[in-house]
mmCIF file of C-alpha atoms in Angstrom:
data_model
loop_
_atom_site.group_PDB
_atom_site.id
_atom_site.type_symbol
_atom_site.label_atom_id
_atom_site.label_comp_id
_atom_site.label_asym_id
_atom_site.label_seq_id
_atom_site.Cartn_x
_atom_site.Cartn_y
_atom_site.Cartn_z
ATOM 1 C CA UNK D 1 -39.798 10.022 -30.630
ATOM 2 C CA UNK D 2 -41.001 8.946 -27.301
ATOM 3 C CA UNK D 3 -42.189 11.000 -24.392
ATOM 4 C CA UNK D 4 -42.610 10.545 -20.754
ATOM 5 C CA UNK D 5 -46.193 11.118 -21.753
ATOM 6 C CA UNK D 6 -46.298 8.057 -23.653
ATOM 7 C CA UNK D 7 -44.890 6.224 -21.003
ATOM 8 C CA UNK D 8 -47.552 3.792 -18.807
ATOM 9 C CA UNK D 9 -49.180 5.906 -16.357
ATOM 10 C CA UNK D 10 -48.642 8.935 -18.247
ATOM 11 C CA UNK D 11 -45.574 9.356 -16.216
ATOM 12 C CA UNK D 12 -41.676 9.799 -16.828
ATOM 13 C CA UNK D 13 -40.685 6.035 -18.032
ATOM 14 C CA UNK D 14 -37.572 4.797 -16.413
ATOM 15 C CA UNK D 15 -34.333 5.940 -17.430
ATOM 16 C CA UNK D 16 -35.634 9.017 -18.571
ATOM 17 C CA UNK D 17 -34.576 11.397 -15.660
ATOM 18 C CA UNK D 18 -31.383 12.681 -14.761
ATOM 19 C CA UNK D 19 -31.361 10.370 -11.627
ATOM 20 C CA UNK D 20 -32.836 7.458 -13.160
ATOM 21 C CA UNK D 21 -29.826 7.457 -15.727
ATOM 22 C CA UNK D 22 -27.359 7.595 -12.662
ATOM 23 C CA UNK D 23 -28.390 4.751 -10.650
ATOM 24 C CA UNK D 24 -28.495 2.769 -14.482
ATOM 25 C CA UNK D 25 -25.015 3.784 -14.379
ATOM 26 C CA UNK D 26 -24.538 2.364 -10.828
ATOM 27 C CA UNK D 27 -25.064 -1.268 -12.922
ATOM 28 C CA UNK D 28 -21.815 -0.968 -15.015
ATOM 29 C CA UNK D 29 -19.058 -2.612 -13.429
ATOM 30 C CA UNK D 30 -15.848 0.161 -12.597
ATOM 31 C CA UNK D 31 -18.419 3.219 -13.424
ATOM 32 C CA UNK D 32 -17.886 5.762 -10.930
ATOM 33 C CA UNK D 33 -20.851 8.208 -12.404
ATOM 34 C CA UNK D 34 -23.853 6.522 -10.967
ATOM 35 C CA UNK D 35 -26.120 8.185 -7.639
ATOM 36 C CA UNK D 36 -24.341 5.055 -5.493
ATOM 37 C CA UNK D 37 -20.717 5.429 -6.295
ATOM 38 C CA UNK D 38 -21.095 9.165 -6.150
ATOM 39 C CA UNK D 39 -22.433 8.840 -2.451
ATOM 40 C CA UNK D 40 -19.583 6.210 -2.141
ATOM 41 C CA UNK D 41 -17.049 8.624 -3.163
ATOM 42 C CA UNK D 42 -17.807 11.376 -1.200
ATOM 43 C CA UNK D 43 -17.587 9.381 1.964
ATOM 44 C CA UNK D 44 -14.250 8.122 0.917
ATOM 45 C CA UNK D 45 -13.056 11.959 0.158
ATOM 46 C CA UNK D 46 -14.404 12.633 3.852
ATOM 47 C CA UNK D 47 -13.238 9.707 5.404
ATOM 48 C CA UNK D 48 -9.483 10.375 4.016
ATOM 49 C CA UNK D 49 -9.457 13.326 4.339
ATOM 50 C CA UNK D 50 -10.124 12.713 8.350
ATOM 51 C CA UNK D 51 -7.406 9.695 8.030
ATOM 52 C CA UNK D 52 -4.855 11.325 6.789
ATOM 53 C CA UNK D 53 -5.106 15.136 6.753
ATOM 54 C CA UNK D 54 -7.031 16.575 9.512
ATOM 55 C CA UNK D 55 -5.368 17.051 13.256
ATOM 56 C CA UNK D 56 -8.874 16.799 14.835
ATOM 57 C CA UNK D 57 -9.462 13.658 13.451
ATOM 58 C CA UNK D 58 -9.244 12.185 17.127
ATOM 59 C CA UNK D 59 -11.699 14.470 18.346
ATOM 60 C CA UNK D 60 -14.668 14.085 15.911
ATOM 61 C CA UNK D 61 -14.275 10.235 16.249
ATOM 62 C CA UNK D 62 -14.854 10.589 20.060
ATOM 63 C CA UNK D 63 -17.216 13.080 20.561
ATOM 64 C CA UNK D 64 -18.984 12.739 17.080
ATOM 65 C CA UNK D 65 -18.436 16.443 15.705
ATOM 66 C CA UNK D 66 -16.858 19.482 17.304
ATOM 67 C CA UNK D 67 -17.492 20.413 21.161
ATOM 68 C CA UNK D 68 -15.477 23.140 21.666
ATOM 69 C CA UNK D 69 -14.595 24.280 18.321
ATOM 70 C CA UNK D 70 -17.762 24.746 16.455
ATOM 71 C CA UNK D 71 -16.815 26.732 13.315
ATOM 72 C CA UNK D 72 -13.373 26.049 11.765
ATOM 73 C CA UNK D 73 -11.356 26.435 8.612
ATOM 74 C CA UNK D 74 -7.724 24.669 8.189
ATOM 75 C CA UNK D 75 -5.535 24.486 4.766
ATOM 76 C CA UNK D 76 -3.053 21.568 4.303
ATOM 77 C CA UNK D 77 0.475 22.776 4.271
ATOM 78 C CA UNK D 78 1.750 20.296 1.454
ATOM 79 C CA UNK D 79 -1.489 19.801 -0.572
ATOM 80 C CA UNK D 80 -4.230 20.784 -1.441
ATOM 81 C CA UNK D 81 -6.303 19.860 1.169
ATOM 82 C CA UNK D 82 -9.263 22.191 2.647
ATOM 83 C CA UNK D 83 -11.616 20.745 5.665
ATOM 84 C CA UNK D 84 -14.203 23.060 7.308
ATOM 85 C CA UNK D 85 -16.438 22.250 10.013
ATOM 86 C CA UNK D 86 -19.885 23.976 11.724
ATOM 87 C CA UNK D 87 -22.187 22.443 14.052
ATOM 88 C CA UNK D 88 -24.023 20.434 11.034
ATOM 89 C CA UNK D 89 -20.895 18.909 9.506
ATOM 90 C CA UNK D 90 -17.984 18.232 7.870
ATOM 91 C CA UNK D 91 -16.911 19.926 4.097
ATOM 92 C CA UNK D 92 -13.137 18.379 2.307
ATOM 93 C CA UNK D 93 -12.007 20.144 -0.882
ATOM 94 C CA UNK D 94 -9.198 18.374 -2.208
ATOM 95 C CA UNK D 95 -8.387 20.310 -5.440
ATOM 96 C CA UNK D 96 -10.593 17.740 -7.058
ATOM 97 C CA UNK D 97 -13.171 16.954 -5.118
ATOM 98 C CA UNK D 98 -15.374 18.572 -2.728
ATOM 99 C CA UNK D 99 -16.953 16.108 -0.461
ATOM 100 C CA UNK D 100 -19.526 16.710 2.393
ATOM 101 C CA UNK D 101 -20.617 14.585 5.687
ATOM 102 C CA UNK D 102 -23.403 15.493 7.946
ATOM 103 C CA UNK D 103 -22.450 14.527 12.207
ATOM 104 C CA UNK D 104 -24.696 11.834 12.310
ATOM 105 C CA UNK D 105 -23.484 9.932 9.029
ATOM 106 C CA UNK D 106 -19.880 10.008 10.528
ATOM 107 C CA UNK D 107 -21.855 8.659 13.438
ATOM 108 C CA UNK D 108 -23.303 5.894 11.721
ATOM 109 C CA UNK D 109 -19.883 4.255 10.209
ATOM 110 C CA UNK D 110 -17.359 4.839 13.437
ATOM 111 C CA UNK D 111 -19.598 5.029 16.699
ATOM 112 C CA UNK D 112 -19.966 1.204 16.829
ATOM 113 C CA UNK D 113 -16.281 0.143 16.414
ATOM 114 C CA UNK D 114 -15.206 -1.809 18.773
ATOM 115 C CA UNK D 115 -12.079 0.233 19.661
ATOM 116 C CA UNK D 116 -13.958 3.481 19.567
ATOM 117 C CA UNK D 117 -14.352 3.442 23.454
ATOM 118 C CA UNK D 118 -10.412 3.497 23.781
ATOM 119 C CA UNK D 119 -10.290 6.533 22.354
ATOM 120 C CA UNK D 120 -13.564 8.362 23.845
ATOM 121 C CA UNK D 121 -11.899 7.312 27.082
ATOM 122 C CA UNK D 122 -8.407 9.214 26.306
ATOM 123 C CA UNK D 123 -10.580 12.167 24.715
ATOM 124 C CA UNK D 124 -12.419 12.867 28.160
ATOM 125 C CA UNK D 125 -9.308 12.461 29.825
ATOM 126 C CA UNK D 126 -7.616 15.235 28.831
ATOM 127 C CA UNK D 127 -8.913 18.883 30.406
ATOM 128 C CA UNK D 128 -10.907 20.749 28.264
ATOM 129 C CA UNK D 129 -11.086 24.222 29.899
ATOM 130 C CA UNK D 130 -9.548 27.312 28.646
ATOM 131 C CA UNK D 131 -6.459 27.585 30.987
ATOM 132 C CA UNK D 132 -2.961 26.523 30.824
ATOM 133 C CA UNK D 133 -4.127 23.213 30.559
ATOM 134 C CA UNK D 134 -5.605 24.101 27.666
ATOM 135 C CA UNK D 135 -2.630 24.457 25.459
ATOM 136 C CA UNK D 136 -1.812 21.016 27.112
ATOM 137 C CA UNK D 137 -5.376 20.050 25.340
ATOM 138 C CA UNK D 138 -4.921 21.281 22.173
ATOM 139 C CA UNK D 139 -1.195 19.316 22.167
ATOM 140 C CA UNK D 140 -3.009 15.968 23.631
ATOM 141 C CA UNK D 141 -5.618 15.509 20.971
ATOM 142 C CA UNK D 142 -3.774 17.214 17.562
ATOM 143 C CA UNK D 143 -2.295 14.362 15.367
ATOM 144 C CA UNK D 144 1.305 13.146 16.290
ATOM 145 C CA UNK D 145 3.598 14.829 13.995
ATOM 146 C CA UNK D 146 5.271 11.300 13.728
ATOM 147 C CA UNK D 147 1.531 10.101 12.346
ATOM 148 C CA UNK D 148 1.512 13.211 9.292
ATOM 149 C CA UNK D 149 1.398 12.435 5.731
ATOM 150 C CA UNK D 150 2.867 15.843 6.039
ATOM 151 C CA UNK D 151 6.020 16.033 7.075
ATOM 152 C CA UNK D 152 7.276 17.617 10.422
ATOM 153 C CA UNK D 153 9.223 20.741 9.623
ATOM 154 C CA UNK D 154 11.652 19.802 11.646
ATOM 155 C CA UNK D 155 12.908 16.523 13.418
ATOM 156 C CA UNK D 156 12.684 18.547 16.537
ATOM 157 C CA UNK D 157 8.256 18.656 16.096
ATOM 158 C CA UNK D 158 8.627 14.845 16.208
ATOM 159 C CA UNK D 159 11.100 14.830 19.089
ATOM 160 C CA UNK D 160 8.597 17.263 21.115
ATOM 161 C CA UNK D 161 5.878 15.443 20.547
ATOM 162 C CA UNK D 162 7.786 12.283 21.868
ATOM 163 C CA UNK D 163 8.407 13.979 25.289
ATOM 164 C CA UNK D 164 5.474 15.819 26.386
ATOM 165 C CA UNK D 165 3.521 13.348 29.159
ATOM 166 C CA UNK D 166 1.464 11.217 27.906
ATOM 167 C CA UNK D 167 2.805 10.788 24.188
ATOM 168 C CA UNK D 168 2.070 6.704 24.358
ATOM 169 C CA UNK D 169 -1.508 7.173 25.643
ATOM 170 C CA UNK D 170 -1.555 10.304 22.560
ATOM 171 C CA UNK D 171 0.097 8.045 20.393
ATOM 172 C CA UNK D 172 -2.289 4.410 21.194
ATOM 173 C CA UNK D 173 -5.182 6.778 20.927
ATOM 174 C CA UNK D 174 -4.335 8.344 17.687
ATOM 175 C CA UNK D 175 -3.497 4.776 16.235
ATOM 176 C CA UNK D 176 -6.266 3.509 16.757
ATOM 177 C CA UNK D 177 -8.400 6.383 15.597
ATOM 178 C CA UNK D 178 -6.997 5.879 12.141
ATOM 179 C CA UNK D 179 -7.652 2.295 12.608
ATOM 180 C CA UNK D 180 -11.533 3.092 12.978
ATOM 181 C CA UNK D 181 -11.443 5.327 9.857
ATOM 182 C CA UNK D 182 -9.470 2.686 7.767
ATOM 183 C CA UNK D 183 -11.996 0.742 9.039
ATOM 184 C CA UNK D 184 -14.841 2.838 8.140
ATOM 185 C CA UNK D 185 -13.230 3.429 4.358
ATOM 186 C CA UNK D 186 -13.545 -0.294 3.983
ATOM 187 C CA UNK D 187 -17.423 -0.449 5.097
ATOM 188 C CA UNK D 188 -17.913 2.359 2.796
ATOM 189 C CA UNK D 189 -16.048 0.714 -0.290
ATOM 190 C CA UNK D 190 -17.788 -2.645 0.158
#
C-alpha cells in the first residue's frame, strides 16, 4: 500500500488529502462536491438569499454592509430562511444550507455594476437619523411588498407601499438592486 512517504519528495502525493480529492472532484462534469463548486454554491445561497429574501438587500448593495444596523438577526415568515449580519459579514441558513459572505467579497461581485450608482444615489437620499424621518427610512429602503417572494399579508401592505412618497424612486431602486444580484448570481455561476 502506498504512503505519502513514498511519494516524490517524501511528501503527500496528489490526491491524497482531503482537499486535493475535492478540487479532483471539481473535474467531473455536474459534481457539486469539489473545493470550487462548494465556494460556488455558497455564493449562490448568499446571493439568493439577498435576491429574494432579505428586506435590506438595497442597503448592503449601496453601502457594501450594514451602516446603521451592525448586528442583526431576521427569520423568513414563509420559509425557512435565516440571514444574520455583524460588521464582518453576511451568514444565510436555508434549512439546507448554511452559506457565509465576508463585506468585501459582496464588494467584489456588485460594486462595479454599472447600475449600482442608481441605487447608492437613492440610498443617500433618504435621511438616515433617528427621528420621525426615520421610520420614513426604514419604509424607503425595506423591499416593496409588491417585490416579496413572500406574500403581503394583506392587499392593503401592497396598496401602502404604493402611496407613501416616493414609491417609484423605492420601487426603480429596488428593481434594479435585484437586477445587480441576478447579475452577480450569473458571474458567480459562470
Amino acid at each position: 500500500m502506498k504512503t505519502a512517504e513514498d511519494a516524490p519528495g517524501n511528501g503527500q502525493a496528489k490526491g491524497e488529502t482531503m482537499d486535493d480529492q475535492l478540487d479532483l472532484l471539481d473535474q467531473i462534469a455536474g459534481e457539486t462536491r469539489g473545493t470550487n463548486a462548494q465556494d460556488r454554491a455558497r455564493k449562490q445561497t448568499v446571493l439568493v438569499a439577498l435576491r429574494d429574501h432579505m428586506s435590506n438587500s438595497l442597503q448592503f448593495v449601496a453601502a457594501l454592509g450594514p451602516d446603521w444596523q451592525l448586528n442583526y438577526s431576521h427569520y423568513g415568515i414563509t420559509d425557512n430562511t435565516h440571514c444574520e449580519w455583524n460588521q464582518h459579514g453576511l451568514r444565510v441558513s436555508t434549512g439546507r444550507d448554511t452559506a457565509y459572505m465576508p463585506w468585501d467579497e459582496l464588494a467584489e461581485l456588485v460594486e462595479n455594476h454599472p447600475d449600482r450608482p442608481g441605487v447608492v444615489d437613492y440610498y443617500r437620499s433618504v435621511p438616515h437619523e433617528k427621528s420621525i424621518a426615520f421610520a420614513q427610512h426604514t419604509f424607503a429602503l425595506t423591499r416593496p411588498h409588491a417585490l416579496s417572494t413572500e406574500p403581503a399579508p394583506h392587499q392593503s401592505w401592497i396598496d401602502d407601499d404604493h402611496n407613501r412618497p416616493g414609491w417609484n424612486d423605492r420601487l426603480e431602486a429596488w428593481t434594479t438592486t435585484i437586477t445587480i444580484l441576478n447579475n452577480a448570481l450569473k458571474e458567480v455561476a459562470a
